[in-house]
Amino acid sequence: MYCLVKSAPLFLAVAVCNGWLFGDFVGKQKELDEIALWPLPQKFQSSAIAFQLSPTRFQIVQAKQSSAGPSCSMLENAFRRYFEYIFGDLKKPEKSRKKVYDSDLVELQVWVTSADPECDGFPSLQTDESYELSVDEPSMTLITRFVWKKLRLANSCDINGNMCKDPPRFEAMAMNKFNVFHWHIVDDHLFPYMSRTFPELSQKGAYHPFTHVYTPSDVKMVIEFARIKDLLTPCYSGSSPSGTFGPVNPILNSSYDFMTQFFKEISTVFPDAYIHLGGDEVDFSCWESNPDIQKCMVQQGFGTDYSKLESFYIQRLLDIVAATKKDYMVWQEVFDNGVKLKDDTVVEVWMGNKMEEELQNVTGAGFTTILSAPWYLDYISYGQDWQHYYKVEPLNFPCTDAQKKLVIGGETCLWGEYVDATNLTPRLWPRASAVAERLWSDKSMTDVDNAYNHLVQHRCRMVKRGIPAEPLFVGHCRQEYKGL
Amino acid sequence: MYCLVKSAPLFLAVAVCNGWLFGDFVGKQKELDEIALWPLPQKFQSSAIAFQLSPTRFQIVQAKQSSAGPSCSMLENAFRRYFEYIFGDLKKPEKSRKKVYDSDLVELQVWVTSADPECDGFPSLQTDESYELSVDEPSMTLITRFVWKKLRLANSCDINGNMCKDPPRFEAMAMNKFNVFHWHIVDDHLFPYMSRTFPELSQKGAYHPFTHVYTPSDVKMVIEFARIKDLLTPCYSGSSPSGTFGPVNPILNSSYDFMTQFFKEISTVFPDAYIHLGGDEVDFSCWESNPDIQKCMVQQGFGTDYSKLESFYIQRLLDIVAATKKDYMVWQEVFDNGVKLKDDTVVEVWMGNKMEEELQNVTGAGFTTILSAPWYLDYISYGQDWQHYYKVEPLNFPCTDAQKKLVIGGETCLWGEYVDATNLTPRLWPRASAVAERLWSDKSMTDVDNAYNHLVQHRCRMVKRGIPAEPLFVGHCRQEYKGL
């Protein structure tokens, strides 16, 4: 699974509950640590005034000018949720931290400015997630164009019901300003997507493929189904079929008929503008063993370069998807192999080896790119490995300003081989949070000691809200003393 | 924290509930996998007979000859607990797994044979934890000398109340046949043990030292208290004190007075026969900086070899502890530095470097040893690292049979720097289980593929009982489909 970062509104109300607001913070590390926002806003100013928020007086409302209106129930739900976050804490006041407040804030006005605030729609690459939060006592005003991103997550739940059964995951995503959950729904070994056009793809899987998918039995049944359909390439051992199967068979028209029907369905089921088509780590050994494929290689003049066959296949696949009016993302190999891509293709750079060169090439060719190479969370190691994730500067490659603009974001990946409900959350958080600040905050934020100080507090905030984010190092959270 | 393995009874009732009993299993890997016991018993025989256990007919009772008697409430509690384990599963029968049974078992008779079954006592190094389980339809009989180990865990809770608030930890220990929880209660940086003799040791710590101990504030307050008492060595920067403090000051009589009083208390509070005195990783730089220590080095003729001063200190400490009638364990450095140890000292070999040579030397000198070097669980890495723990053979060093007998067990260590309640359990289990089988089962069990097959099932058993043990690899547990 993946998470993708760009930017997002609606998160500062919580920070404000500590009685601090933005001010001229440049160089004032101590105060910056006390604010403990994560990821740090691009720009902020504080004042020395300490504001009080009282649960009996404070309210979150839409500003009169706001374009979203009272019918935007997702926004109203967000107000309720954040009110609970803020004042849930204050129900048990912490004795040791009594503060003296200078003033009272009684209202947060949320002003959505776009004529189409996307209240019932879906966010897109063009969605502007920036915001402004300001204080004019006794009110605060939060100005934002759209209602995203939290609401996007709620929406995707409507479509893919069972992905929402772990609400803390999504809460944590919102809390860290991630804005896309990339659901890596199918791969070589399984096909848990339940297709209306091809129901057997998932129904033939063992047990319940939507909830438990990585079983040997699933793999077997999916392969068996694909074989019956002639979708996969039969592998050969010497001159006879070995009984095993490799990648999609690229030399049969039926494979492309299947893809045409299938992506027609996919384009209607998923509202997203982009489909990630994969194309990474294709193993050619099965193709190489198959005499029909060998014959086709000769006919096409590909010699023994099977990456040319792969490109041939991917090319036709991309054309099929393009016909559905969807845009697509691909892994870097598809670009590397010279497949002709639509101008608005997003190329994902995931290989750590020669990453800078690849970024140069992809953006040099005019393609937008998303970088995931330095942020594979499944590679665990002893110690504070969040620092490695934090230190990477995604724009640190020789390029023009235009090329830099083509790097539209990054993605942090937690592949599921060693992960399930027992360890998902502590493995993901707060290590993914390190990537969140790298991708949201100013590039000058490179001091890991400073980052440690506010990430510790952000991690405690997640724990407080029920998300078991693992500790960065020794230490404890203040709330662990509650009631003692 | 540590866990130490030797051997243990009372765990087979659960395995039996699958309708399988022990038989001539040598070489029958398939059946062995179906039994899915972890760690594997040293010796067992199966029969082809499938027994049924019915919750309405089955009971666990003490045999008439049993020496423990009905007043051994811990044993009676264990019966209740295991009855629930067995039949908790059967309340929702799994439709897909209907078995045909050949026969009915109606009783498990537990026969404790020792005249002193240690029902109200504490286990010791001499406690024999072996057992025999046999079937004479319609009964099974479990013969064991003592009632340990589960009961030991319950006992230690009486003493150290807050260590028992995570019952799954202890359940998982019992399920994996670990028999000692080594509580690394104090270290350089903190002193959460609340001493009656020296209450300020912990009371001066910030917040609540029993529940939250690794805070900078704790460290500061503990150091401050020790400084006032002149317990720690003042470090120097040039010719004047730097304001920081190093290890215990070994040149003051008051340090030894303190230790005498303190260990007198400790010996009455903890019922255990052994106290682990530490002695690892002592940093000499503070001693080196201190002019009084330097002077003492000259007087004692130690030259500049501060390990001689350390030995001097440890020697006196050991004598103090020995006077309390307790035995002690020490880290290998204490032995390496030539400190004179009591004959029954246990030396813990924890350094991976030259481990075999160290085992040779320690056992060659006639000391019993416990090996932890290969089993540090805090060193996490990508992939199936349980296999590394599993593959280590602790007796694989050149030695006599007499020396081998001195290796009385092993310990798997999870140091707490990166661990708290959010990630403790999945990080500990089932990786620690790999060590459990290495230390309990026959040394011929070295095939990791076979081990994988039954460890997967053992991991699922833990998950089923509420212990979030992380997955070994892709896959799922059968119970995850319950109700679907």
PDB file of C-alpha atoms in Angstrom, chain B residues 335-463:
ATOM      1  CA  PHE B 335      34.393 -12.987  34.151  1.00  0.00           C
ATOM      2  CA  ASP B 336      36.657 -11.690  31.392  1.00  0.00           C
ATOM      3  CA  ASN B 337      38.180  -9.134  33.760  1.00  0.00           C
ATOM      4  CA  GLY B 338      39.254 -11.840  36.151  1.00  0.00           C
ATOM      5  CA  VAL B 339      36.955 -11.020  39.041  1.00  0.00           C
ATOM      6  CA  LYS B 340      36.866 -13.853  41.555  1.00  0.00           C
ATOM      7  CA  LEU B 341      33.403 -15.387  41.315  1.00  0.00           C
ATOM      8  CA  LYS B 342      31.566 -17.809  43.576  1.00  0.00           C
ATOM      9  CA  ASP B 343      31.480 -21.301  42.126  1.00  0.00           C
ATOM     10  CA  ASP B 344      27.753 -21.174  41.440  1.00  0.00           C
ATOM     11  CA  THR B 345      27.808 -17.849  39.596  1.00  0.00           C
ATOM     12  CA  VAL B 346      25.986 -17.820  36.267  1.00  0.00           C
ATOM     13  CA  VAL B 347      27.920 -15.939  33.584  1.00  0.00           C
ATOM     14  CA  GLU B 348      25.827 -14.511  30.760  1.00  0.00           C
ATOM     15  CA  VAL B 349      27.496 -14.538  27.338  1.00  0.00           C
ATOM     16  CA  TRP B 350      25.995 -11.667  25.395  1.00  0.00           C
ATOM     17  CA  MET B 351      28.687 -10.493  22.976  1.00  0.00           C
ATOM     18  CA  GLY B 352      28.358 -11.936  19.487  1.00  0.00           C
ATOM     19  CA  ASN B 353      32.020 -11.360  18.792  1.00  0.00           C
ATOM     20  CA  LYS B 354      34.033 -14.489  19.723  1.00  0.00           C
ATOM     21  CA  MET B 355      30.993 -16.080  21.292  1.00  0.00           C
ATOM     22  CA  GLU B 356      32.247 -19.634  20.926  1.00  0.00           C
ATOM     23  CA  GLU B 357      35.606 -18.804  22.470  1.00  0.00           C
ATOM     24  CA  GLU B 358      33.834 -17.150  25.380  1.00  0.00           C
ATOM     25  CA  LEU B 359      31.595 -20.174  25.947  1.00  0.00           C
ATOM     26  CA  GLN B 360      34.699 -22.324  25.926  1.00  0.00           C
ATOM     27  CA  ASN B 361      36.447 -20.125  28.479  1.00  0.00           C
ATOM     28  CA  VAL B 362      33.498 -19.696  30.830  1.00  0.00           C
ATOM     29  CA  THR B 363      32.550 -23.359  30.915  1.00  0.00           C
ATOM     30  CA  GLY B 364      36.214 -24.334  30.896  1.00  0.00           C
ATOM     31  CA  ALA B 365      36.573 -22.388  34.140  1.00  0.00           C
ATOM     32  CA  GLY B 366      33.692 -24.438  35.524  1.00  0.00           C
ATOM     33  CA  PHE B 367      31.009 -21.741  35.526  1.00  0.00           C
ATOM     34  CA  THR B 368      27.453 -22.282  34.413  1.00  0.00           C
ATOM     35  CA  THR B 369      26.426 -19.994  31.596  1.00  0.00           C
ATOM     36  CA  ILE B 370      23.386 -18.613  29.842  1.00  0.00           C
ATOM     37  CA  LEU B 371      23.728 -17.552  26.229  1.00  0.00           C
ATOM     38  CA  SER B 372      21.992 -14.464  24.881  1.00  0.00           C
ATOM     39  CA  ALA B 373      24.446 -13.210  22.242  1.00  0.00           C
ATOM     40  CA  PRO B 374      22.645 -14.548  19.151  1.00  0.00           C
ATOM     41  CA  TRP B 375      19.153 -13.617  20.274  1.00  0.00           C
ATOM     42  CA  TYR B 376      18.874  -9.861  20.628  1.00  0.00           C
ATOM     43  CA  LEU B 377      15.387  -9.169  19.339  1.00  0.00           C
ATOM     44  CA  ASP B 378      15.842  -5.400  19.298  1.00  0.00           C
ATOM     45  CA  TYR B 379      17.998  -5.738  16.183  1.00  0.00           C
ATOM     46  CA  ILE B 380      15.231  -5.760  13.608  1.00  0.00           C
ATOM     47  CA  SER B 381      15.775  -6.194   9.904  1.00  0.00           C
ATOM     48  CA  TYR B 382      13.851  -6.746   6.703  1.00  0.00           C
ATOM     49  CA  GLY B 383      12.566 -10.257   6.080  1.00  0.00           C
ATOM     50  CA  GLN B 384      12.305 -13.489   8.026  1.00  0.00           C
ATOM     51  CA  ASP B 385      14.930 -12.789  10.660  1.00  0.00           C
ATOM     52  CA  TRP B 386      13.379 -15.415  12.947  1.00  0.00           C
ATOM     53  CA  GLN B 387      15.315 -17.899  10.819  1.00  0.00           C
ATOM     54  CA  HIS B 388      18.624 -16.452  11.991  1.00  0.00           C
ATOM     55  CA  TYR B 389      17.576 -16.895  15.613  1.00  0.00           C
ATOM     56  CA  TYR B 390      16.383 -20.393  14.859  1.00  0.00           C
ATOM     57  CA  LYS B 391      19.555 -21.572  13.124  1.00  0.00           C
ATOM     58  CA  VAL B 392      21.934 -20.873  16.010  1.00  0.00           C
ATOM     59  CA  GLU B 393      23.135 -23.977  17.811  1.00  0.00           C
ATOM     60  CA  PRO B 394      24.170 -22.949  21.347  1.00  0.00           C
ATOM     61  CA  LEU B 395      26.345 -26.007  21.970  1.00  0.00           C
ATOM     62  CA  ASN B 396      28.316 -25.656  18.766  1.00  0.00           C
ATOM     63  CA  PHE B 397      31.663 -24.892  20.368  1.00  0.00           C
ATOM     64  CA  PRO B 398      34.659 -27.144  21.048  1.00  0.00           C
ATOM     65  CA  CYS B 399      34.211 -28.531  24.551  1.00  0.00           C
ATOM     66  CA  THR B 400      33.777 -31.586  26.746  1.00  0.00           C
ATOM     67  CA  ASP B 401      30.409 -33.061  27.651  1.00  0.00           C
ATOM     68  CA  ALA B 402      30.859 -31.672  31.137  1.00  0.00           C
ATOM     69  CA  GLN B 403      31.257 -28.195  29.654  1.00  0.00           C
ATOM     70  CA  LYS B 404      28.119 -28.618  27.561  1.00  0.00           C
ATOM     71  CA  LYS B 405      26.146 -29.378  30.693  1.00  0.00           C
ATOM     72  CA  LEU B 406      27.213 -26.028  32.099  1.00  0.00           C
ATOM     73  CA  VAL B 407      25.229 -24.241  29.377  1.00  0.00           C
ATOM     74  CA  ILE B 408      21.999 -24.235  31.330  1.00  0.00           C
ATOM     75  CA  GLY B 409      19.911 -22.205  28.915  1.00  0.00           C
ATOM     76  CA  GLY B 410      19.554 -19.196  26.739  1.00  0.00           C
ATOM     77  CA  GLU B 411      17.902 -15.836  26.907  1.00  0.00           C
ATOM     78  CA  THR B 412      16.310 -13.746  24.191  1.00  0.00           C
ATOM     79  CA  CYS B 413      16.569 -10.015  24.820  1.00  0.00           C
ATOM     80  CA  LEU B 414      14.315  -7.204  23.717  1.00  0.00           C
ATOM     81  CA  TRP B 415      15.867  -3.986  24.962  1.00  0.00           C
ATOM     82  CA  GLY B 416      13.376  -1.210  25.310  1.00  0.00           C
ATOM     83  CA  GLU B 417      14.894   1.778  23.505  1.00  0.00           C
ATOM     84  CA  TYR B 418      12.483   1.613  20.587  1.00  0.00           C
ATOM     85  CA  VAL B 419       9.650  -0.265  22.215  1.00  0.00           C
ATOM     86  CA  ASP B 420       6.583   0.584  24.229  1.00  0.00           C
ATOM     87  CA  ALA B 421       3.006  -0.657  24.479  1.00  0.00           C
ATOM     88  CA  THR B 422       2.328   0.345  20.858  1.00  0.00           C
ATOM     89  CA  ASN B 423       4.751  -2.167  19.333  1.00  0.00           C
ATOM     90  CA  LEU B 424       6.028  -4.475  22.073  1.00  0.00           C
ATOM     91  CA  THR B 425       3.943  -7.554  21.383  1.00  0.00           C
ATOM     92  CA  PRO B 426       4.283  -7.842  17.587  1.00  0.00           C
ATOM     93  CA  ARG B 427       8.013  -7.136  17.822  1.00  0.00           C
ATOM     94  CA  LEU B 428       8.488  -9.808  20.494  1.00  0.00           C
ATOM     95  CA  TRP B 429       6.266 -12.557  19.058  1.00  0.00           C
ATOM     96  CA  PRO B 430       6.707 -14.821  17.172  1.00  0.00           C
ATOM     97  CA  ARG B 431      10.400 -13.910  16.782  1.00  0.00           C
ATOM     98  CA  ALA B 432      11.031 -14.976  20.384  1.00  0.00           C
ATOM     99  CA  SER B 433       9.204 -18.226  19.639  1.00  0.00           C
ATOM    100  CA  ALA B 434      12.000 -19.182  17.268  1.00  0.00           C
ATOM    101  CA  VAL B 435      14.415 -19.050  20.196  1.00  0.00           C
ATOM    102  CA  ALA B 436      11.986 -21.045  22.332  1.00  0.00           C
ATOM    103  CA  GLU B 437      12.089 -24.012  19.976  1.00  0.00           C
ATOM    104  CA  ARG B 438      15.848 -23.830  19.625  1.00  0.00           C
ATOM    105  CA  LEU B 439      16.212 -24.039  23.406  1.00  0.00           C
ATOM    106  CA  TRP B 440      13.518 -26.572  24.186  1.00  0.00           C
ATOM    107  CA  SER B 441      13.383 -28.981  21.269  1.00  0.00           C
ATOM    108  CA  ASP B 442      15.862 -31.493  19.992  1.00  0.00           C
ATOM    109  CA  LYS B 443      18.964 -30.060  18.334  1.00  0.00           C
ATOM    110  CA  SER B 444      18.164 -32.039  15.190  1.00  0.00           C
ATOM    111  CA  MET B 445      15.286 -29.666  14.473  1.00  0.00           C
ATOM    112  CA  THR B 446      17.188 -27.421  12.083  1.00  0.00           C
ATOM    113  CA  ASP B 447      15.043 -27.303   8.956  1.00  0.00           C
ATOM    114  CA  VAL B 448      13.628 -23.793   8.708  1.00  0.00           C
ATOM    115  CA  ASP B 449      11.018 -24.793   6.137  1.00  0.00           C
ATOM    116  CA  ASN B 450       9.583 -27.371   8.494  1.00  0.00           C
ATOM    117  CA  ALA B 451       9.818 -24.918  11.348  1.00  0.00           C
ATOM    118  CA  TYR B 452       8.003 -22.309   9.243  1.00  0.00           C
ATOM    119  CA  ASN B 453       5.057 -24.632   8.776  1.00  0.00           C
ATOM    120  CA  HIS B 454       4.396 -25.197  12.445  1.00  0.00           C
ATOM    121  CA  LEU B 455       5.507 -21.746  13.587  1.00  0.00           C
ATOM    122  CA  VAL B 456       2.902 -20.186  11.290  1.00  0.00           C
ATOM    123  CA  GLN B 457       0.258 -22.211  13.078  1.00  0.00           C
ATOM    124  CA  HIS B 458       1.674 -21.429  16.489  1.00  0.00           C
ATOM    125  CA  ARG B 459       1.633 -17.731  15.616  1.00  0.00           C
ATOM    126  CA  CYS B 460      -2.021 -18.042  14.632  1.00  0.00           C
ATOM    127  CA  ARG B 461      -2.726 -19.740  17.945  1.00  0.00           C
ATOM    128  CA  MET B 462      -1.256 -16.751  19.753  1.00  0.00           C
ATOM    129  CA  VAL B 463      -3.303 -14.321  17.651  1.00  0.00           C
TER     130      VAL B 463
END
